Short mmCIF file of C-alpha atoms and ligand atoms in Angstrom, two decimals:
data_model
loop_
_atom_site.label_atom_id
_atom_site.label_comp_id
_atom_site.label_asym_id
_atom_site.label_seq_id
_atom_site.Cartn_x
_atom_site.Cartn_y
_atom_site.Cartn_z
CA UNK A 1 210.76 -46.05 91.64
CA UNK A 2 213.02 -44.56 93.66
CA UNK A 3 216.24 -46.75 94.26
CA UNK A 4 217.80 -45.28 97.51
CA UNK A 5 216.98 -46.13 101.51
CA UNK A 6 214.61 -43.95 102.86
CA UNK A 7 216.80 -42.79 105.57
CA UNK A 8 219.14 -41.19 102.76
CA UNK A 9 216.65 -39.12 101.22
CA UNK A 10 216.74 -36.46 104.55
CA UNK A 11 218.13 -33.29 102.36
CA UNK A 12 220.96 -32.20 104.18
CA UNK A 13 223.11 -28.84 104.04
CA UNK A 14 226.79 -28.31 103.56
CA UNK A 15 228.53 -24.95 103.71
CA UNK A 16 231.93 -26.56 102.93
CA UNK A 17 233.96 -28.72 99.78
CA UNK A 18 236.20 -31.28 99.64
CA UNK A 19 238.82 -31.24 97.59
CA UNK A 20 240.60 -34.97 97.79
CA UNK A 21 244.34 -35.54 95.97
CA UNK A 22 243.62 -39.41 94.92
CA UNK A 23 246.65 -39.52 92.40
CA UNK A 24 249.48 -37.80 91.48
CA UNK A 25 252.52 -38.10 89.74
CA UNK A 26 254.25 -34.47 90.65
CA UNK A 27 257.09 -33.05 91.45
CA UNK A 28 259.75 -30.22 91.08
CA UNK A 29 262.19 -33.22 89.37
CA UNK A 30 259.54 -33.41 86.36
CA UNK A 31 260.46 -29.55 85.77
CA UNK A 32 263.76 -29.80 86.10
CA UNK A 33 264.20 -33.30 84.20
CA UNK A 34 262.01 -31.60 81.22
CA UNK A 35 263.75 -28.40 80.75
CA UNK A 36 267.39 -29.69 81.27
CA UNK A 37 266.60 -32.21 78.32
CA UNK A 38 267.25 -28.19 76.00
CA UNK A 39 270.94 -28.13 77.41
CA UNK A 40 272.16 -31.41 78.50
CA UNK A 41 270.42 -34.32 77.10
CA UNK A 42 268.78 -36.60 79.70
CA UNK A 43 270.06 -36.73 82.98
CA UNK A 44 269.46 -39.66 86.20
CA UNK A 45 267.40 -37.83 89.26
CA UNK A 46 270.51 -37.44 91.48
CA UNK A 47 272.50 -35.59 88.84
CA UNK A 48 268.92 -33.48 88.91
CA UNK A 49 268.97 -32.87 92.32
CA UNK A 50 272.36 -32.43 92.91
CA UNK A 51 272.15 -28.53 93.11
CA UNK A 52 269.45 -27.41 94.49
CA UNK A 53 270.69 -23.73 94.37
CA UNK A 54 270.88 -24.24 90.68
CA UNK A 55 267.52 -26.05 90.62
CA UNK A 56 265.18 -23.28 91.87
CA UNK A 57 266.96 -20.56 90.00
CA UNK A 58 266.42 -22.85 86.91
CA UNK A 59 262.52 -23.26 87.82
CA UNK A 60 262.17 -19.63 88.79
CA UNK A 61 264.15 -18.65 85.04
CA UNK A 62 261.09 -20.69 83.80
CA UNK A 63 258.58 -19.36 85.70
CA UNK A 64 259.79 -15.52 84.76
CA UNK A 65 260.16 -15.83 81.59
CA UNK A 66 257.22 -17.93 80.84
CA UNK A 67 258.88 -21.23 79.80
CA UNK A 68 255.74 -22.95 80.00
CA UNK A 69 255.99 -26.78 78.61
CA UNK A 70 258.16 -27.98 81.42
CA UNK A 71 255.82 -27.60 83.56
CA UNK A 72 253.07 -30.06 82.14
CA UNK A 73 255.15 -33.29 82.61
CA UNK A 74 253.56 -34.23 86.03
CA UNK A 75 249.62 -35.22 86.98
CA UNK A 76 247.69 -34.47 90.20
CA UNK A 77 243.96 -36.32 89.80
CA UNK A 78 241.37 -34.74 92.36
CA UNK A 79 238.15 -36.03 93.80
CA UNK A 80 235.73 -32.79 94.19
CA UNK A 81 232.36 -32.60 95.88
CA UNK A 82 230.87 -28.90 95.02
CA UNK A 83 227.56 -27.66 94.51
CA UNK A 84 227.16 -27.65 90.23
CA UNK A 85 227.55 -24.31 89.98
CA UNK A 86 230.77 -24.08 90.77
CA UNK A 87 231.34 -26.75 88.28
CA UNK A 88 229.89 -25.07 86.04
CA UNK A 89 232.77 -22.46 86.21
CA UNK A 90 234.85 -24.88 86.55
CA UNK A 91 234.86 -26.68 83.44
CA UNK A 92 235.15 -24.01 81.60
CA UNK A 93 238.71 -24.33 82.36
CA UNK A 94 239.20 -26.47 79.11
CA UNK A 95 242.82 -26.68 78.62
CA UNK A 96 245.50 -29.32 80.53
CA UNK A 97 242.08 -30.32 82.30
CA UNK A 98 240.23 -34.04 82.53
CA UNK A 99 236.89 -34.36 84.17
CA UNK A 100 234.54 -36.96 84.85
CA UNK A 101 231.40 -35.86 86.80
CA UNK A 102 228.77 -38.47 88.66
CA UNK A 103 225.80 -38.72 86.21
CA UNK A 104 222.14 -37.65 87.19
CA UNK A 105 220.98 -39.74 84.59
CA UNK A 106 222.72 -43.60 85.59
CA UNK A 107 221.99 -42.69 89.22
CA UNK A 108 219.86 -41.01 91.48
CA UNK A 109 221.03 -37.45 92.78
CA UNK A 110 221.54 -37.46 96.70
CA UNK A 111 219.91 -34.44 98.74
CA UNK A 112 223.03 -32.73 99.39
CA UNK A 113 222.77 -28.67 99.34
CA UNK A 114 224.61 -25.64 99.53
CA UNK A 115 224.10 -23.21 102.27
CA UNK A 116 226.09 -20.62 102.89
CA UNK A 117 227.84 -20.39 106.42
CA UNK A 118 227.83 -16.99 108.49
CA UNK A 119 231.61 -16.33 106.95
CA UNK A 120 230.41 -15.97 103.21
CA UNK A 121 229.66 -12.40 102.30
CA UNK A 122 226.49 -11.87 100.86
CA UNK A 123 225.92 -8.32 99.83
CA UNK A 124 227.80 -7.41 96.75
CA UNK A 125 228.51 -3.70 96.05
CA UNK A 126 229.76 -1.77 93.47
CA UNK A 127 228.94 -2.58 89.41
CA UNK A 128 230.63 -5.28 87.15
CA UNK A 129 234.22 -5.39 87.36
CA UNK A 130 234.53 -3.19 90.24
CA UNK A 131 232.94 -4.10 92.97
CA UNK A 132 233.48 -5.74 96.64
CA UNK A 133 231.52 -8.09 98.88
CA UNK A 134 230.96 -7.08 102.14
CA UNK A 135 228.79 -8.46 104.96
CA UNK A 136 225.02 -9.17 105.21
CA UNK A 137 222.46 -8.05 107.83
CA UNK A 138 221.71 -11.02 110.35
CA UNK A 139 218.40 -10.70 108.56
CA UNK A 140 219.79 -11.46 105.27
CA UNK A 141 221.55 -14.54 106.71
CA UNK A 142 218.77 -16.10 108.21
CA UNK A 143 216.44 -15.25 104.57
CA UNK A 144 219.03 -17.03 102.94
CA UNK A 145 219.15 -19.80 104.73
CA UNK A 146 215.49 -19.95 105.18
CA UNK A 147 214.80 -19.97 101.46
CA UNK A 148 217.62 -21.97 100.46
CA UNK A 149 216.10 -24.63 102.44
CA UNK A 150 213.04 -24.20 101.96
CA UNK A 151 212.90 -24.32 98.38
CA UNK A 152 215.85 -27.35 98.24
CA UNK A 153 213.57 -29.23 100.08
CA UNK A 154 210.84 -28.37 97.58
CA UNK A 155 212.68 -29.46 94.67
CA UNK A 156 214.17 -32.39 95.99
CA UNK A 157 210.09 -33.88 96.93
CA UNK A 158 209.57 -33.06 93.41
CA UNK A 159 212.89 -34.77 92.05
CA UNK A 160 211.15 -37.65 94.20
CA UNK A 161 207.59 -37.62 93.23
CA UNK A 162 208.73 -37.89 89.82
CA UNK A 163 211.04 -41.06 90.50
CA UNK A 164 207.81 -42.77 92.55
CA UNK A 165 205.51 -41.89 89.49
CA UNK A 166 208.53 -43.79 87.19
CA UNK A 167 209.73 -40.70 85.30
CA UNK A 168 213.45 -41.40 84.11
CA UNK A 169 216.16 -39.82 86.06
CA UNK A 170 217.15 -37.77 83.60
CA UNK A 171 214.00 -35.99 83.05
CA UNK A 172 213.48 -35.72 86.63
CA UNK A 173 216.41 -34.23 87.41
CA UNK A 174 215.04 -30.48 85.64
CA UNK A 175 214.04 -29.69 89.19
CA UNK A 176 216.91 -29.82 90.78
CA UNK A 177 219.05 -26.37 91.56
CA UNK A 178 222.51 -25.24 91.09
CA UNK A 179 223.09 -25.59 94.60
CA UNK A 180 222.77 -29.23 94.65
CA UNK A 181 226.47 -31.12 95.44
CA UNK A 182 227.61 -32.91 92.80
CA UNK A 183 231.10 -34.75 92.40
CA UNK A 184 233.95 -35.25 89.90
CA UNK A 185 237.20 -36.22 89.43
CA UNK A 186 239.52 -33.30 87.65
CA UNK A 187 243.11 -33.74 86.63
CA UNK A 188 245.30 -31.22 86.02
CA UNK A 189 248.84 -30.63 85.67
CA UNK A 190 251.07 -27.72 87.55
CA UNK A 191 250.51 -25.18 84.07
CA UNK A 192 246.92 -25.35 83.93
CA UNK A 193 246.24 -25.97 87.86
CA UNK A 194 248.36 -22.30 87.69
CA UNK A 195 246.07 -20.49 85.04
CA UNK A 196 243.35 -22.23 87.23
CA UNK A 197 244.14 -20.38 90.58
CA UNK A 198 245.81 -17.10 88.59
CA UNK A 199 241.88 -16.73 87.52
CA UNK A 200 239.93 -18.74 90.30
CA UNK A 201 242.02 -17.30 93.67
CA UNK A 202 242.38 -14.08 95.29
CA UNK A 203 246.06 -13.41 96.84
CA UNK A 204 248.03 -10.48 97.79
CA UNK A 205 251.32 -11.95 95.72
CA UNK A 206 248.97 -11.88 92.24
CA UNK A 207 250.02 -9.19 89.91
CA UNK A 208 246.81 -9.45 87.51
CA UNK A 209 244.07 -9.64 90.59
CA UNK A 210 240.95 -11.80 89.88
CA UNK A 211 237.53 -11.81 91.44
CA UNK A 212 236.67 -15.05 91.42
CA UNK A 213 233.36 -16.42 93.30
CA UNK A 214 233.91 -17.72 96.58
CA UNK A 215 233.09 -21.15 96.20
CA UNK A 216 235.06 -21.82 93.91
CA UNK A 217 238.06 -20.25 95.41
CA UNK A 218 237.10 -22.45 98.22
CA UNK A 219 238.00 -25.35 95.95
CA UNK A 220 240.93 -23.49 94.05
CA UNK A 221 242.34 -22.39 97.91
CA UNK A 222 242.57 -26.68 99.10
CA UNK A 223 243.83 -27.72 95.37
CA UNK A 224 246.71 -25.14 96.48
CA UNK A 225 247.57 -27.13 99.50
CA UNK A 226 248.21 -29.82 98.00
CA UNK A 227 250.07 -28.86 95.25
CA UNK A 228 252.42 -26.37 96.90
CA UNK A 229 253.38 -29.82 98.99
CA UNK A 230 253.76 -31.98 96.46
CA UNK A 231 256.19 -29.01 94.13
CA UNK A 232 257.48 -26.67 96.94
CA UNK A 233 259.93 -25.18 94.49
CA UNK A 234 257.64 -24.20 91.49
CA UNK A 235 255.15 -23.01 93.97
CA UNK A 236 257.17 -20.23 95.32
CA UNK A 237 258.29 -19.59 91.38
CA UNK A 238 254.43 -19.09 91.09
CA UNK A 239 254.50 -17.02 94.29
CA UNK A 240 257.68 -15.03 93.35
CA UNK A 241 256.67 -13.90 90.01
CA UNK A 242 252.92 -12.68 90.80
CA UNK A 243 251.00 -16.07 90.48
CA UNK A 244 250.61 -15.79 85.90
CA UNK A 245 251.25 -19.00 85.00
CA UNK A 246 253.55 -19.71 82.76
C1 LIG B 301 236.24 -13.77 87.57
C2 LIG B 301 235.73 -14.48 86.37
C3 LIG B 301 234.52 -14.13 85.82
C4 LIG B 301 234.02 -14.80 84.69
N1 LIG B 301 232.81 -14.44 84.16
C5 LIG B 301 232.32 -15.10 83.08
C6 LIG B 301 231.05 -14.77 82.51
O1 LIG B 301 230.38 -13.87 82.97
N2 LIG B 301 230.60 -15.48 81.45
C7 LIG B 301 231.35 -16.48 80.88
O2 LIG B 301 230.91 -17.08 79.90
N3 LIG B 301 232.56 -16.82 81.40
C8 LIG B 301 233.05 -16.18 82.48
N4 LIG B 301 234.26 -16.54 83.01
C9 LIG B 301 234.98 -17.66 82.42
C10 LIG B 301 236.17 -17.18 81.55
O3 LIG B 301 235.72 -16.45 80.44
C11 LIG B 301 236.99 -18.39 81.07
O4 LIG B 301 236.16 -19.22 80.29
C12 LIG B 301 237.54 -19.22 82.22
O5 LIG B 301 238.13 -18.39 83.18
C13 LIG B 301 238.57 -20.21 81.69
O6 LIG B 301 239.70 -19.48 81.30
P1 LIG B 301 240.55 -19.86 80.02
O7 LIG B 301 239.71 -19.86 78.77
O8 LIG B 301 241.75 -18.96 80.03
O9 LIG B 301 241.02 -21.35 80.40
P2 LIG B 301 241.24 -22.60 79.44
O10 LIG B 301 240.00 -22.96 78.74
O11 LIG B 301 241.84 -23.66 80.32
O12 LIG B 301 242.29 -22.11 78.38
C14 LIG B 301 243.64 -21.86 78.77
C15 LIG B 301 244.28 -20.93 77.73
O13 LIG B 301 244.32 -21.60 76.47
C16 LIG B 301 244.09 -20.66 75.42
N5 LIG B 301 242.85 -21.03 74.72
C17 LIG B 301 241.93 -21.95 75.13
N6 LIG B 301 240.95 -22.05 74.24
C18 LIG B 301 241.21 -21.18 73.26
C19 LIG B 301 240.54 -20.80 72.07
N7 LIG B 301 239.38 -21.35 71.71
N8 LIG B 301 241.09 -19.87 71.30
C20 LIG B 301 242.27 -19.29 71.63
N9 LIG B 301 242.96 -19.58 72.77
C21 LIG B 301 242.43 -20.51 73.55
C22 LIG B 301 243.97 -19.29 76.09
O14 LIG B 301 245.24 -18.68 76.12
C23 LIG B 301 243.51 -19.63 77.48
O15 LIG B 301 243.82 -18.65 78.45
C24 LIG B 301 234.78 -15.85 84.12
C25 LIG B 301 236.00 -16.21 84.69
C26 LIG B 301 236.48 -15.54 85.80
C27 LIG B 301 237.79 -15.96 86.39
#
């Protein structure tokens, strides 16, 4: 039987992620602290910051020359919500990387789906490894959106007939699409949340471009945010010297 009000069993249709900080422990100190420890031993965070000159050419020495291991002395934890496929990608980011995903087997999925908004280009042209996304027709929007629905709404009675009849969660759950929001926590530290967005972003500064999918770029774009806050310093090192990590 299914376990969940009525009322909360409406599909709805997101074009958007969120991408939540919950917990970090980050900042351009933890660089600094961990590759001073080669030269001078351990040193208090006020000797640390004392130069700040010195600091950022230190991080930015690091960054260039690909001095990696300081930078995996911090943590950032993130709450995602993304439709699975971009988890999918997303996980196989395997190194410097934590996850914990909600479970369609302990509870029942939600009808959350992915639609894409008017922004997201749908037509892609050009062959594998060279190509570019450009626009769609207004008729290609709306058949999107109409069959997206459509058949998400079609699964999800499914997903539900099966629960009513008292088929396990897990076994119901085959029905269900790619498209279908899931969430996860993911934490990271500032060397692998760089490979991340050196593979999973699109920016003018990179010098080794990527073509990642949008949605998950989407995700990769708002983990940015809130790193370059938290480590303004080794941000602009990633910046500076064409977003590879180190
Ligand atoms: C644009 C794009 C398209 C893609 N298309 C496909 C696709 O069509 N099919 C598909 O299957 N995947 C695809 N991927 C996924 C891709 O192959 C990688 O699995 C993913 O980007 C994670 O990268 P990574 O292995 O470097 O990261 P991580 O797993 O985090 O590893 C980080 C680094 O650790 C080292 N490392 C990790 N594991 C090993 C190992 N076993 N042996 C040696 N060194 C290791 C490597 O240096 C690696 O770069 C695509 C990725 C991108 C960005």
């Amino acid at each position: 039987m299914s376990d969940t009000p009525a009322e909360d069993l409406k599909p709805s249709f997101r074009s958007d992620v969120t991408v939540e900080l919950v917990k970090h422990s980050a900042a351009d100190a933890d660089v600094l602290f961990a590759a001073r420890v080669s030269t001078v031993g351990e040193q208090s965070l006020e000797e640390l910051q004392k130069d700040p000159e010195r600091s950022k050419g230190l991080i930015n020495y690091l960054m260039r020359d690909r001095h990696g291991s300081p930078f995996e002395h911090n943590s950032m934890t993130f709450f995602i919500s993304a439709p699975i496929f971009v988890f999918r990608e997303f996980m196989r980011h395997r190194v410097g990387w934590s996850y914990n995903e909600e479970s369609g087997r302990y509870r029942e999925l939600q009808p959350v789906f992915y639609v894409p908004d008017a922004d997201r280009k749908l037509v892609q042209q050009g062959r594998p490894g060279k190509y570019v996304f450009v626009e769609g027709t207004e008729e290609q929007q709306a058949l999107v959106e109409r069959t997206m629905e459509t058949s998400y709404v079609q699964a999800y009675e499914a997903y539900q007939e099966m629960l009513a009849a008292g088929v396990a969660r897990e076994v119901a759950r085959s029905v269900l699409p790619v498209g279908l929001f899931s969430s996860m926590y993911a934490t990271c530290n500032a060397r692998s949340l760089m490979h991340f967005l050196g593979l999973r972003t699109q920016h003018e500064l990179a010098k080794v471009p990527s073509f990642p999918q949008r949605e998950i770029e989407m995700v990769g774009e708002k983990m940015e945010q809130e790193w370059a806050r938290l480590m303004p310093l080794t941000y602009a090192a990633f910046n500076a010297n064409g977003r590879v990590a180190p």
